Coordinates of N, CA and C in Angstrom, one line a residue:
M1 N -133.0 -95.2 -8.6 CA -132.4 -95.9 -9.7 C -131.6 -94.8 -10.6
A2 N -130.5 -95.3 -11.1 CA -129.7 -94.4 -11.9 C -130.5 -94.0 -13.2
Q3 N -130.3 -92.8 -13.7 CA -130.8 -92.3 -14.9 C -129.8 -92.2 -16.0
L4 N -130.0 -92.9 -17.1 CA -129.0 -93.0 -18.2 C -129.5 -92.3 -19.4
P5 N -128.6 -91.8 -20.3 CA -129.0 -91.1 -21.5 C -129.7 -92.1 -22.5
P6 N -130.5 -91.6 -23.4 CA -131.2 -92.5 -24.4 C -130.2 -93.2 -25.3
F7 N -130.8 -94.1 -26.0 CA -130.0 -94.8 -27.1 C -129.6 -93.8 -28.1
P8 N -128.3 -93.7 -28.5 CA -127.9 -92.7 -29.5 C -128.6 -92.8 -30.8
G9 N -129.0 -91.7 -31.3 CA -129.6 -91.7 -32.6 C -131.1 -92.0 -32.7
T10 N -131.7 -92.2 -31.5 CA -133.1 -92.5 -31.5 C -133.9 -91.3 -31.2
S11 N -135.2 -91.3 -31.7 CA -136.0 -90.1 -31.6 C -136.7 -90.0 -30.2
G12 N -136.9 -91.2 -29.6 CA -137.6 -91.2 -28.3 C -139.1 -91.3 -28.5
R13 N -139.6 -91.3 -29.8 CA -141.0 -91.4 -30.1 C -141.5 -92.8 -30.4
R14 N -142.6 -93.2 -30.0 CA -143.2 -94.5 -30.3 C -143.9 -94.4 -31.7
D15 N -143.8 -95.5 -32.4 CA -144.4 -95.7 -33.7 C -145.7 -96.5 -33.6
W16 N -146.8 -95.9 -33.2 CA -148.0 -96.6 -33.0 C -148.6 -97.2 -34.3
R17 N -148.4 -96.5 -35.4 CA -148.9 -97.1 -36.7 C -148.2 -98.4 -37.0
T18 N -146.9 -98.5 -36.9 CA -146.2 -99.8 -37.1 C -146.7 -100.8 -36.1
A19 N -146.8 -100.4 -34.9 CA -147.2 -101.3 -33.8 C -148.6 -102.0 -34.1
F20 N -149.6 -101.2 -34.5 CA -150.9 -101.7 -34.7 C -151.0 -102.5 -36.0
D21 N -150.2 -102.2 -37.0 CA -150.1 -103.0 -38.2 C -149.5 -104.4 -37.8
A22 N -148.5 -104.4 -37.0 CA -147.8 -105.6 -36.7 C -148.7 -106.5 -35.8
V23 N -149.4 -105.9 -34.8 CA -150.2 -106.7 -33.9 C -151.4 -107.3 -34.6
G24 N -151.9 -106.5 -35.7 CA -153.0 -107.1 -36.5 C -152.5 -108.4 -37.2
K25 N -151.3 -108.3 -37.8 CA -150.7 -109.4 -38.5 C -150.4 -110.6 -37.5
L26 N -150.0 -110.3 -36.3 CA -149.6 -111.3 -35.3 C -150.9 -112.0 -34.9
M27 N -152.0 -111.2 -34.7 CA -153.2 -111.9 -34.2 C -153.8 -112.7 -35.3
A28 N -153.6 -112.4 -36.6 CA -154.1 -113.2 -37.7 C -153.2 -114.4 -37.9
N29 N -151.9 -114.4 -37.5 CA -151.1 -115.5 -37.7 C -150.1 -115.5 -36.6
G30 N -150.4 -116.3 -35.5 CA -149.5 -116.3 -34.3 C -148.2 -116.9 -34.6
D31 N -147.9 -117.5 -35.7 CA -146.6 -118.1 -36.1 C -145.7 -117.0 -36.7
D32 N -146.2 -115.9 -37.0 CA -145.4 -114.8 -37.6 C -144.7 -114.1 -36.5
T33 N -143.7 -114.7 -35.9 CA -143.0 -114.2 -34.7 C -142.3 -112.9 -35.0
Q34 N -141.9 -112.6 -36.3 CA -141.2 -111.4 -36.6 C -142.0 -110.2 -36.2
Q35 N -143.4 -110.3 -36.2 CA -144.2 -109.2 -35.9 C -144.0 -108.8 -34.4
V36 N -143.7 -109.7 -33.6 CA -143.4 -109.4 -32.2 C -142.3 -108.4 -32.1
F37 N -141.2 -108.7 -32.9 CA -140.1 -107.8 -32.8 C -140.3 -106.4 -33.5
R38 N -141.2 -106.4 -34.5 CA -141.6 -105.1 -35.0 C -142.4 -104.3 -33.9
I39 N -143.2 -104.9 -33.2 CA -143.9 -104.2 -32.1 C -143.0 -103.8 -31.0
M40 N -142.0 -104.6 -30.7 CA -141.0 -104.2 -29.7 C -140.2 -103.0 -30.1
R41 N -139.8 -103.0 -31.3 CA -139.0 -101.8 -31.8 C -139.9 -100.6 -31.8
A42 N -141.2 -100.7 -32.2 CA -142.0 -99.6 -32.3 C -142.4 -98.9 -31.0
L43 N -142.6 -99.8 -29.9 CA -143.2 -99.3 -28.7 C -142.3 -99.3 -27.5
N44 N -141.2 -100.1 -27.5 CA -140.4 -100.2 -26.3 C -139.3 -99.2 -26.3
V45 N -139.6 -98.0 -26.6 CA -138.7 -96.9 -26.6 C -138.2 -96.6 -25.2
G46 N -136.9 -96.5 -25.1 CA -136.3 -96.3 -23.8 C -136.3 -97.4 -22.8
N47 N -136.8 -98.6 -23.2 CA -136.8 -99.7 -22.3 C -135.5 -100.3 -22.0
A48 N -134.6 -100.5 -23.0 CA -133.3 -101.0 -22.7 C -132.5 -100.2 -21.8
P49 N -132.4 -98.8 -22.0 CA -131.7 -98.0 -21.0 C -132.2 -98.2 -19.6
Q50 N -133.6 -98.2 -19.4 CA -134.1 -98.4 -18.1 C -133.7 -99.7 -17.4
N51 N -133.8 -100.8 -18.2 CA -133.4 -102.0 -17.6 C -131.9 -102.2 -17.4
Y52 N -131.1 -101.5 -18.3 CA -129.6 -101.5 -18.1 C -129.3 -100.8 -16.8
A53 N -129.9 -99.6 -16.6 CA -129.7 -98.9 -15.4 C -130.1 -99.7 -14.1
R54 N -131.2 -100.4 -14.3 CA -131.7 -101.2 -13.1 C -130.7 -102.4 -12.9
L55 N -130.1 -102.9 -13.9 CA -129.2 -104.0 -13.8 C -127.9 -103.6 -13.1
I56 N -127.3 -102.5 -13.5 CA -126.0 -102.1 -12.9 C -126.2 -101.6 -11.5
A57 N -127.5 -101.3 -11.1 CA -127.7 -100.8 -9.7 C -127.8 -102.0 -8.8
T58 N -127.9 -103.3 -9.3 CA -128.0 -104.4 -8.4 C -126.6 -104.9 -7.9
E59 N -126.6 -105.8 -6.9 CA -125.4 -106.2 -6.3 C -124.4 -106.9 -7.3
Q60 N -124.9 -107.7 -8.1 CA -124.1 -108.4 -9.1 C -124.2 -107.9 -10.5
G61 N -125.1 -106.9 -10.7 CA -125.4 -106.5 -12.1 C -124.2 -105.8 -12.7
G62 N -123.4 -105.1 -11.9 CA -122.2 -104.4 -12.5 C -121.2 -105.4 -13.1
R63 N -121.0 -106.5 -12.4 CA -120.2 -107.6 -12.9 C -120.8 -108.2 -14.2
I64 N -122.1 -108.5 -14.2 CA -122.7 -109.1 -15.3 C -122.6 -108.2 -16.5
A65 N -122.8 -106.9 -16.3 CA -122.7 -106.0 -17.4 C -121.3 -105.8 -17.9
Y66 N -120.4 -105.9 -17.0 CA -119.0 -105.7 -17.4 C -118.5 -106.9 -18.2
E67 N -118.9 -108.1 -17.8 CA -118.6 -109.3 -18.5 C -119.3 -109.5 -19.9
R68 N -120.5 -108.9 -20.0 CA -121.2 -108.8 -21.2 C -121.3 -110.1 -22.0
V69 N -121.7 -111.2 -21.3 CA -121.8 -112.5 -21.9 C -123.0 -112.4 -23.0
E70 N -122.7 -113.0 -24.1 CA -123.8 -113.1 -25.2 C -124.5 -114.4 -24.9
L71 N -125.6 -114.4 -24.3 CA -126.3 -115.6 -23.9 C -126.7 -116.5 -25.1
A72 N -127.1 -115.9 -26.2 CA -127.5 -116.7 -27.3 C -126.4 -117.6 -27.8
Q73 N -125.1 -117.1 -27.7 CA -124.0 -117.9 -28.1 C -123.8 -119.1 -27.1
R74 N -123.9 -118.8 -25.9 CA -123.8 -119.9 -24.9 C -124.9 -120.9 -25.0
F75 N -126.1 -120.4 -25.2 CA -127.3 -121.3 -25.2 C -127.3 -122.2 -26.5
S76 N -126.5 -121.7 -27.5 CA -126.4 -122.5 -28.8 C -125.3 -123.5 -28.8
D77 N -124.5 -123.5 -27.7 CA -123.4 -124.4 -27.6 C -123.9 -125.8 -27.1
P78 N -123.8 -126.9 -28.0 CA -124.4 -128.2 -27.5 C -123.7 -128.7 -26.2
A79 N -122.4 -128.4 -26.1 CA -121.7 -128.9 -24.9 C -122.2 -128.2 -23.7
F80 N -122.4 -126.9 -23.8 CA -123.0 -126.1 -22.7 C -124.3 -126.6 -22.3
V81 N -125.2 -126.9 -23.3 CA -126.6 -127.3 -23.0 C -126.6 -128.7 -22.4
A82 N -125.6 -129.5 -22.8 CA -125.5 -130.9 -22.3 C -124.9 -131.0 -20.9
S83 N -124.4 -129.9 -20.3 CA -123.7 -130.0 -19.1 C -124.5 -129.9 -17.8
F84 N -125.8 -129.7 -18.0 CA -126.6 -129.5 -16.8 C -127.1 -130.8 -16.2
A85 N -127.0 -130.9 -14.8 CA -127.5 -132.1 -14.1 C -129.0 -132.2 -14.1
P86 N -129.5 -133.5 -14.0 CA -130.9 -133.7 -14.0 C -131.6 -132.9 -12.9
G87 N -132.8 -132.3 -13.1 CA -133.5 -131.6 -12.1 C -133.2 -130.1 -12.1
T88 N -132.2 -129.7 -12.8 CA -131.8 -128.3 -12.8 C -132.6 -127.5 -13.8
V89 N -132.5 -126.2 -13.7 CA -133.2 -125.3 -14.7 C -132.6 -125.6 -16.1
G90 N -131.3 -125.7 -16.1 CA -130.7 -126.0 -17.4 C -131.1 -127.3 -18.0
A91 N -131.3 -128.3 -17.2 CA -131.8 -129.6 -17.7 C -133.2 -129.4 -18.3
A92 N -134.1 -128.6 -17.6 CA -135.4 -128.4 -18.1 C -135.4 -127.6 -19.4
Y93 N -134.4 -126.7 -19.5 CA -134.2 -125.9 -20.8 C -133.8 -126.8 -21.9
R94 N -132.9 -127.8 -21.6 CA -132.5 -128.8 -22.6 C -133.7 -129.6 -23.1
T95 N -134.5 -130.0 -22.2 CA -135.7 -130.7 -22.6 C -136.6 -129.8 -23.4
F96 N -136.7 -128.6 -23.1 CA -137.5 -127.6 -23.8 C -137.0 -127.6 -25.3
L97 N -135.7 -127.4 -25.5 CA -135.2 -127.3 -26.8 C -135.4 -128.6 -27.6
E98 N -135.3 -129.8 -26.9 CA -135.5 -131.1 -27.6 C -137.0 -131.3 -28.0
T99 N -137.9 -130.9 -27.1 CA -139.3 -131.2 -27.4 C -140.0 -130.1 -28.3
T100 N -139.5 -128.9 -28.3 CA -140.1 -127.9 -29.2 C -139.4 -127.7 -30.5
G101 N -138.1 -128.1 -30.6 CA -137.3 -127.8 -31.8 C -136.9 -126.4 -31.9
Y102 N -137.1 -125.6 -30.9 CA -136.6 -124.2 -30.9 C -135.1 -124.2 -30.6
S103 N -134.6 -123.0 -30.8 CA -133.1 -122.8 -30.5 C -132.9 -121.4 -30.3
A104 N -131.8 -121.1 -29.6 CA -131.4 -119.7 -29.3 C -131.0 -119.0 -30.6
D105 N -130.4 -119.7 -31.5 CA -130.0 -119.2 -32.8 C -131.2 -118.8 -33.6
G106 N -132.3 -119.7 -33.5 CA -133.5 -119.4 -34.3 C -134.2 -118.2 -33.8
L107 N -134.2 -117.9 -32.5 CA -134.8 -116.7 -32.0 C -134.0 -115.5 -32.4
V108 N -132.7 -115.6 -32.5 CA -131.9 -114.5 -33.0 C -132.2 -114.2 -34.4
E109 N -132.3 -115.2 -35.3 CA -132.6 -115.0 -36.7 C -133.9 -114.3 -36.9
V110 N -135.0 -114.8 -36.2 CA -136.3 -114.2 -36.4 C -136.4 -112.8 -35.9
S111 N -135.5 -112.4 -35.0 CA -135.5 -111.1 -34.4 C -134.9 -110.0 -35.3
K112 N -134.2 -110.5 -36.4 CA -133.4 -109.6 -37.2 C -134.4 -108.8 -38.1
L113 N -134.3 -107.5 -38.0 CA -135.1 -106.6 -38.8 C -134.1 -105.5 -39.4
E114 N -134.5 -104.9 -40.5 CA -133.7 -103.8 -41.1 C -133.5 -102.7 -40.1
G115 N -132.3 -102.3 -39.9 CA -131.9 -101.2 -39.0 C -132.0 -101.7 -37.5
D116 N -131.8 -103.0 -37.3 CA -132.0 -103.5 -35.9 C -131.0 -102.9 -34.9
P117 N -131.6 -102.1 -33.9 CA -130.7 -101.5 -33.0 C -130.0 -102.4 -32.1
E118 N -130.4 -103.7 -31.9 CA -129.8 -104.6 -31.0 C -128.6 -105.3 -31.7
A119 N -128.3 -105.0 -32.9 CA -127.2 -105.6 -33.6 C -125.9 -104.8 -33.4
V120 N -125.9 -103.6 -32.8 CA -124.8 -102.8 -32.7 C -124.0 -103.1 -31.4
D121 N -122.8 -102.6 -31.3 CA -122.0 -102.7 -30.1 C -122.3 -101.6 -29.1
H122 N -123.2 -101.8 -28.2 CA -123.6 -100.8 -27.3 C -124.2 -101.5 -26.1
P123 N -123.9 -101.0 -24.9 CA -124.5 -101.6 -23.7 C -126.0 -101.8 -23.7
Y124 N -126.7 -100.8 -24.3 CA -128.2 -100.9 -24.3 C -128.6 -102.1 -25.3
A125 N -127.9 -102.2 -26.4 CA -128.1 -103.2 -27.4 C -127.9 -104.6 -26.8
W126 N -126.8 -104.7 -26.0 CA -126.5 -105.9 -25.3 C -127.7 -106.2 -24.3
M127 N -128.2 -105.2 -23.6 CA -129.3 -105.5 -22.7 C -130.6 -106.0 -23.5
G128 N -130.8 -105.4 -24.6 CA -131.9 -105.8 -25.4 C -131.8 -107.3 -25.8
R129 N -130.6 -107.7 -26.2 CA -130.3 -109.0 -26.6 C -130.5 -110.0 -25.4
R130 N -130.0 -109.5 -24.2 CA -130.2 -110.3 -23.0 C -131.6 -110.6 -22.7
I131 N -132.5 -109.6 -22.9 CA -133.9 -109.8 -22.6 C -134.5 -110.8 -23.7
R132 N -134.1 -110.6 -24.9 CA -134.5 -111.5 -26.0 C -134.1 -113.0 -25.7
D133 N -132.8 -113.1 -25.3 CA -132.2 -114.5 -25.2 C -132.7 -115.2 -24.0
T134 N -133.2 -114.5 -23.0 CA -133.7 -115.2 -21.8 C -135.2 -115.6 -21.9
H135 N -135.8 -115.2 -23.0 CA -137.3 -115.4 -23.1 C -137.6 -116.9 -23.0
D136 N -136.9 -117.8 -23.6 CA -137.3 -119.2 -23.5 C -136.9 -119.8 -22.1
I137 N -135.9 -119.2 -21.5 CA -135.6 -119.7 -20.1 C -136.8 -119.3 -19.2
W138 N -137.4 -118.1 -19.5 CA -138.6 -117.7 -18.7 C -139.8 -118.7 -18.9
H139 N -139.9 -119.2 -20.2 CA -140.9 -120.2 -20.4 C -140.7 -121.4 -19.5
V140 N -139.5 -121.8 -19.4 CA -139.2 -123.0 -18.6 C -139.5 -122.8 -17.1
I141 N -139.0 -121.6 -16.6 CA -139.2 -121.3 -15.2 C -140.6 -121.1 -14.8
T142 N -141.4 -120.4 -15.6 CA -142.7 -120.0 -15.3 C -143.7 -121.2 -15.5
G143 N -143.4 -122.1 -16.5 CA -144.3 -123.1 -16.8 C -145.3 -122.7 -18.0
Y144 N -145.1 -121.6 -18.5 CA -146.0 -121.1 -19.6 C -145.4 -121.7 -20.9
Q145 N -146.2 -122.5 -21.6 CA -145.7 -123.2 -22.8 C -145.4 -122.2 -23.9
A146 N -144.4 -122.6 -24.7 CA -144.0 -121.7 -25.8 C -144.7 -122.1 -27.1
D147 N -145.3 -123.2 -27.2 CA -145.9 -123.7 -28.5 C -147.4 -123.6 -28.5
E148 N -148.0 -122.7 -27.7 CA -149.4 -122.4 -27.8 C -149.6 -120.9 -27.5
P149 N -150.6 -120.3 -28.1 CA -150.9 -118.9 -28.0 C -151.1 -118.4 -26.6
M150 N -151.8 -119.3 -25.8 CA -152.0 -118.8 -24.4 C -150.8 -118.8 -23.5
G151 N -149.9 -119.8 -23.7 CA -148.6 -119.7 -23.0 C -147.8 -118.5 -23.4
E152 N -147.7 -118.2 -24.6 CA -147.0 -117.0 -25.1 C -147.6 -115.8 -24.5
A153 N -148.9 -115.7 -24.6 CA -149.6 -114.5 -24.1 C -149.4 -114.3 -22.6
A154 N -149.5 -115.4 -21.8 CA -149.2 -115.3 -20.4 C -147.8 -114.8 -20.1
L155 N -146.8 -115.4 -20.9 CA -145.5 -114.9 -20.6 C -145.2 -113.5 -21.1
V156 N -145.9 -113.1 -22.1 CA -145.8 -111.7 -22.5 C -146.3 -110.8 -21.4
A157 N -147.4 -111.1 -20.8 CA -147.9 -110.3 -19.6 C -146.9 -110.4 -18.5
F158 N -146.3 -111.5 -18.2 CA -145.3 -111.7 -17.2 C -144.1 -110.8 -17.5
S159 N -143.7 -110.8 -18.8 CA -142.6 -109.9 -19.2 C -142.8 -108.5 -19.1
F160 N -144.0 -108.0 -19.4 CA -144.4 -106.6 -19.2 C -144.2 -106.2 -17.7
A161 N -144.7 -107.1 -16.8 CA -144.5 -106.8 -15.4 C -143.1 -106.7 -15.0
Q162 N -142.3 -107.5 -15.6 CA -140.9 -107.6 -15.2 C -140.0 -106.5 -15.8
V163 N -140.1 -106.3 -17.1 CA -139.2 -105.4 -17.7 C -139.8 -104.1 -18.4
G164 N -141.1 -104.0 -18.3 CA -141.8 -102.9 -18.8 C -141.8 -103.0 -20.4
G165 N -142.2 -101.9 -21.0 CA -142.3 -101.9 -22.5 C -143.7 -102.0 -22.9
L166 N -144.2 -101.0 -23.6 CA -145.6 -101.1 -24.0 C -145.9 -102.1 -25.1
G167 N -144.8 -102.5 -25.8 CA -145.0 -103.6 -26.8 C -145.5 -104.9 -26.2
W168 N -145.0 -105.3 -25.0 CA -145.4 -106.5 -24.3 C -146.9 -106.3 -23.9
A169 N -147.3 -105.1 -23.4 CA -148.6 -104.8 -23.0 C -149.6 -104.9 -24.2
L170 N -149.2 -104.4 -25.3 CA -150.1 -104.4 -26.5 C -150.4 -105.8 -26.9
I171 N -149.3 -106.6 -27.0 CA -149.5 -108.0 -27.5 C -150.4 -108.8 -26.5
G172 N -150.1 -108.7 -25.2 CA -150.9 -109.4 -24.2 C -152.4 -109.0 -24.2
T173 N -152.6 -107.7 -24.3 CA -154.0 -107.2 -24.3 C -154.7 -107.7 -25.6
A174 N -154.1 -107.6 -26.7 CA -154.7 -108.0 -28.0 C -155.0 -109.5 -28.0
A175 N -154.1 -110.3 -27.5 CA -154.4 -111.7 -27.4 C -155.6 -112.0 -26.5
A176 N -155.6 -111.4 -25.3 CA -156.7 -111.6 -24.4 C -158.0 -111.2 -24.9
L177 N -158.1 -110.1 -25.6 CA -159.3 -109.6 -26.2 C -159.8 -110.6 -27.3
K178 N -158.8 -111.0 -28.1 CA -159.2 -112.0 -29.2 C -159.8 -113.3 -28.6
S179 N -159.2 -113.7 -27.4 CA -159.6 -114.9 -26.8 C -161.1 -114.8 -26.3
L180 N -161.5 -113.6 -25.9 CA -162.9 -113.4 -25.4 C -163.9 -113.7 -26.6
R181 N -163.5 -113.3 -27.8 CA -164.3 -113.6 -29.0 C -164.3 -115.0 -29.4
V182 N -163.1 -115.6 -29.4 CA -163.0 -117.0 -29.9 C -163.4 -118.0 -28.9
A183 N -162.9 -117.9 -27.7 CA -163.2 -118.9 -26.7 C -164.6 -118.7 -26.0
K184 N -165.1 -117.5 -26.1 CA -166.4 -117.2 -25.5 C -166.4 -117.3 -24.0
N185 N -165.3 -117.2 -23.3 CA -165.2 -117.1 -21.9 C -163.9 -116.4 -21.5
R186 N -163.7 -116.3 -20.2 CA -162.6 -115.5 -19.7 C -161.3 -116.3 -19.3
L187 N -161.3 -117.6 -19.6 CA -160.3 -118.4 -19.1 C -158.9 -118.0 -19.6
F188 N -158.8 -117.8 -20.9 CA -157.6 -117.3 -21.5 C -157.2 -116.0 -21.0
A189 N -158.1 -115.0 -20.9 CA -157.8 -113.7 -20.4 C -157.4 -113.8 -19.0
D190 N -158.0 -114.6 -18.2 CA -157.6 -114.8 -16.8 C -156.2 -115.3 -16.7
A191 N -155.8 -116.2 -17.6 CA -154.4 -116.7 -17.6 C -153.4 -115.6 -17.9
V192 N -153.8 -114.7 -18.8 CA -152.9 -113.6 -19.2 C -152.8 -112.7 -18.0
W193 N -153.9 -112.3 -17.3 CA -153.8 -111.5 -16.2 C -153.0 -112.1 -15.0
E194 N -153.1 -113.4 -14.9 CA -152.3 -114.1 -13.9 C -150.9 -114.0 -14.2
G195 N -150.5 -114.1 -15.5 CA -149.1 -113.9 -15.9 C -148.6 -112.6 -15.4
Y196 N -149.3 -111.5 -15.6 CA -148.9 -110.2 -15.2 C -148.7 -110.1 -13.7
R197 N -149.7 -110.6 -13.0 CA -149.6 -110.6 -11.5 C -148.4 -111.4 -11.0
H198 N -148.1 -112.5 -11.6 CA -147.0 -113.3 -11.2 C -145.7 -112.6 -11.5
G199 N -145.6 -111.9 -12.7 CA -144.5 -111.1 -13.0 C -144.2 -110.0 -12.0
R200 N -145.2 -109.4 -11.5 CA -145.1 -108.4 -10.5 C -144.6 -108.9 -9.2
A201 N -145.0 -110.2 -8.8 CA -144.7 -110.7 -7.5 C -143.3 -111.3 -7.5
A202 N -142.8 -111.7 -8.7 CA -141.5 -112.4 -8.7 C -140.3 -111.5 -8.5
R203 N -139.2 -112.0 -8.2 CA -138.0 -111.2 -8.2 C -137.7 -110.8 -9.6
W204 N -136.8 -109.8 -9.8 CA -136.5 -109.3 -11.1 C -135.5 -110.3 -11.8
L205 N -136.0 -111.0 -12.8 CA -135.3 -112.1 -13.4 C -134.1 -111.6 -14.2
Q206 N -134.1 -110.4 -14.7 CA -133.0 -109.9 -15.5 C -131.8 -109.6 -14.6
G207 N -132.0 -109.5 -13.3 CA -130.8 -109.3 -12.5 C -130.1 -110.6 -12.1
E208 N -130.6 -111.7 -12.6 CA -130.0 -113.0 -12.3 C -128.7 -113.3 -13.2
D209 N -127.8 -114.0 -12.7 CA -126.7 -114.5 -13.4 C -127.1 -115.9 -14.0
Y210 N -127.5 -115.9 -15.3 CA -128.1 -117.1 -15.9 C -127.1 -118.2 -16.0
L211 N -125.8 -118.0 -16.1 CA -124.9 -119.1 -16.1 C -124.8 -119.8 -14.8
T212 N -125.2 -119.2 -13.7 CA -125.4 -119.8 -12.4 C -126.8 -120.4 -12.3
L213 N -127.7 -119.6 -12.6 CA -129.1 -120.0 -12.5 C -129.4 -121.4 -13.2
L214 N -128.9 -121.6 -14.3 CA -129.1 -122.8 -15.1 C -128.7 -124.0 -14.4
H215 N -127.7 -123.9 -13.4 CA -127.3 -125.1 -12.7 C -128.0 -125.3 -11.4
E216 N -129.0 -124.4 -11.1 CA -129.7 -124.5 -9.8 C -130.9 -125.4 -10.0
P217 N -131.2 -126.2 -9.0 CA -132.4 -127.1 -9.0 C -133.6 -126.3 -9.3
M218 N -134.5 -126.8 -10.2 CA -135.6 -126.1 -10.6 C -136.5 -125.6 -9.5
D219 N -136.9 -126.6 -8.6 CA -137.8 -126.2 -7.5 C -137.2 -125.1 -6.6
A220 N -135.9 -125.2 -6.3 CA -135.2 -124.3 -5.4 C -135.2 -122.9 -6.1
A221 N -134.9 -122.9 -7.4 CA -134.9 -121.6 -8.2 C -136.2 -121.0 -8.2
R222 N -137.3 -121.7 -8.4 CA -138.6 -121.1 -8.4 C -139.0 -120.6 -7.1
A223 N -138.6 -121.3 -6.0 CA -138.9 -120.8 -4.7 C -138.1 -119.5 -4.4
R224 N -136.9 -119.5 -4.7 CA -136.0 -118.3 -4.4 C -136.5 -117.1 -5.2
L225 N -136.9 -117.3 -6.5 CA -137.3 -116.2 -7.3 C -138.7 -115.8 -7.1
G226 N -139.5 -116.5 -6.3 CA -140.9 -116.2 -6.1 C -141.8 -116.5 -7.3
I227 N -141.5 -117.5 -8.0 CA -142.3 -117.9 -9.2 C -143.5 -118.7 -8.7
R228 N -144.7 -118.2 -8.9 CA -145.9 -118.9 -8.4 C -146.4 -119.9 -9.4
E229 N -147.1 -120.8 -8.9 CA -147.8 -121.8 -9.7 C -148.8 -121.2 -10.6
P230 N -148.8 -121.4 -11.9 CA -149.8 -120.8 -12.8 C -151.2 -121.5 -12.7
V231 N -151.9 -121.2 -11.7 CA -153.2 -121.9 -11.4 C -154.2 -121.6 -12.5
A232 N -154.4 -120.3 -12.8 CA -155.4 -120.0 -13.8 C -155.0 -120.5 -15.2
Y233 N -153.8 -120.5 -15.5 CA -153.3 -121.0 -16.7 C -153.5 -122.5 -16.9
R234 N -153.2 -123.2 -15.8 CA -153.4 -124.7 -15.9 C -154.9 -125.0 -16.0
R235 N -155.7 -124.2 -15.3 CA -157.2 -124.4 -15.4 C -157.7 -124.2 -16.8
A236 N -157.2 -123.1 -17.4 CA -157.6 -122.8 -18.8 C -157.1 -123.9 -19.7
Q237 N -155.9 -124.4 -19.5 CA -155.5 -125.5 -20.4 C -156.4 -126.7 -20.3
R238 N -156.9 -127.0 -19.1 CA -157.8 -128.2 -18.8 C -159.1 -127.9 -19.4
E239 N -159.7 -126.7 -19.3 CA -161.1 -126.5 -19.5 C -161.4 -125.9 -20.9
L240 N -160.4 -125.3 -21.5 CA -160.7 -124.7 -22.8 C -161.0 -125.8 -23.9
G241 N -160.2 -126.8 -23.9 CA -160.4 -127.9 -24.8 C -160.6 -127.5 -26.3
A242 N -161.9 -127.7 -26.7 CA -162.2 -127.4 -28.1 C -162.0 -125.9 -28.5
A243 N -162.3 -125.1 -27.5 CA -162.2 -123.6 -27.7 C -160.7 -123.3 -28.0
M244 N -159.8 -123.9 -27.3 CA -158.4 -123.6 -27.6 C -158.0 -124.2 -29.0
A245 N -158.6 -125.4 -29.3 CA -158.3 -126.0 -30.6 C -158.8 -125.1 -31.7
D246 N -160.0 -124.4 -31.5 CA -160.6 -123.5 -32.5 C -159.7 -122.3 -32.6
F247 N -159.2 -121.8 -31.5 CA -158.3 -120.7 -31.6 C -157.1 -121.0 -32.5
L248 N -156.5 -122.2 -32.2 CA -155.3 -122.6 -33.0 C -155.7 -122.8 -34.5
K249 N -156.9 -123.4 -34.7 CA -157.3 -123.6 -36.1 C -157.5 -122.3 -36.8
E250 N -158.1 -121.3 -36.1 CA -158.3 -120.0 -36.8 C -157.0 -119.3 -37.1
R251 N -156.1 -119.4 -36.1 CA -154.8 -118.8 -36.3 C -154.1 -119.4 -37.5
R252 N -154.1 -120.7 -37.7 CA -153.4 -121.3 -38.8 C -154.1 -121.2 -40.2
A253 N -155.5 -121.1 -40.1 CA -156.2 -121.0 -41.3 C -155.9 -119.8 -42.1
V254 N -155.5 -118.7 -41.5 CA -155.2 -117.4 -42.2 C -153.7 -117.3 -42.4
A255 N -152.9 -118.3 -42.0 CA -151.4 -118.2 -42.1 C -151.0 -118.3 -43.6

């Protein structure tokens, strides 16, 4: 794989103090999504250059990088979102937006921090935005729900396997450890570990042309990309019951 220079002006050092402060706040209040981005900034040093190098080394990655589509802008266009045929990845994404109330613009807003390196005009910053903006598409493709802590934690683990970055690893590990205390069993933690294994087994999703992928039938896309059924995750959803409710109650009580 090609080796590229670091992001200009960065020290290359991880900020563990900020990361642990942010993960503590996130575990106390899972709705405080901005802490996720604090953790990413603190620990995912060098991650965007690595993924950008990997992208342009793929067959269609050079074209994707050259075109530099801003996915959040496309995903926020109502006409674009309405264009997908039933049964496609895009149609499932449309349903996701309608049922959760989430939006690509909302994810952009919550990600904004002072001195945000992803706000500048640079290929690495664009790669960072691309990873951010495909997060909800990954929820749709993998089946990990976005409106529950376990679904987010499982996708975080999947993301770490896919794109690297110690920030993802810290969040997933912290959530799994908290679940052992709250749920008193391994079901949540097993779902997180399954997310990591499935991320390792799948094709590299950042190498996909999302403007094409969204028009692909969901079942065909999952098969082509090697997305496995989240068996442990579904089992945990079924069996945790009151334990998951207690997890959510604890999370909101301290919000």
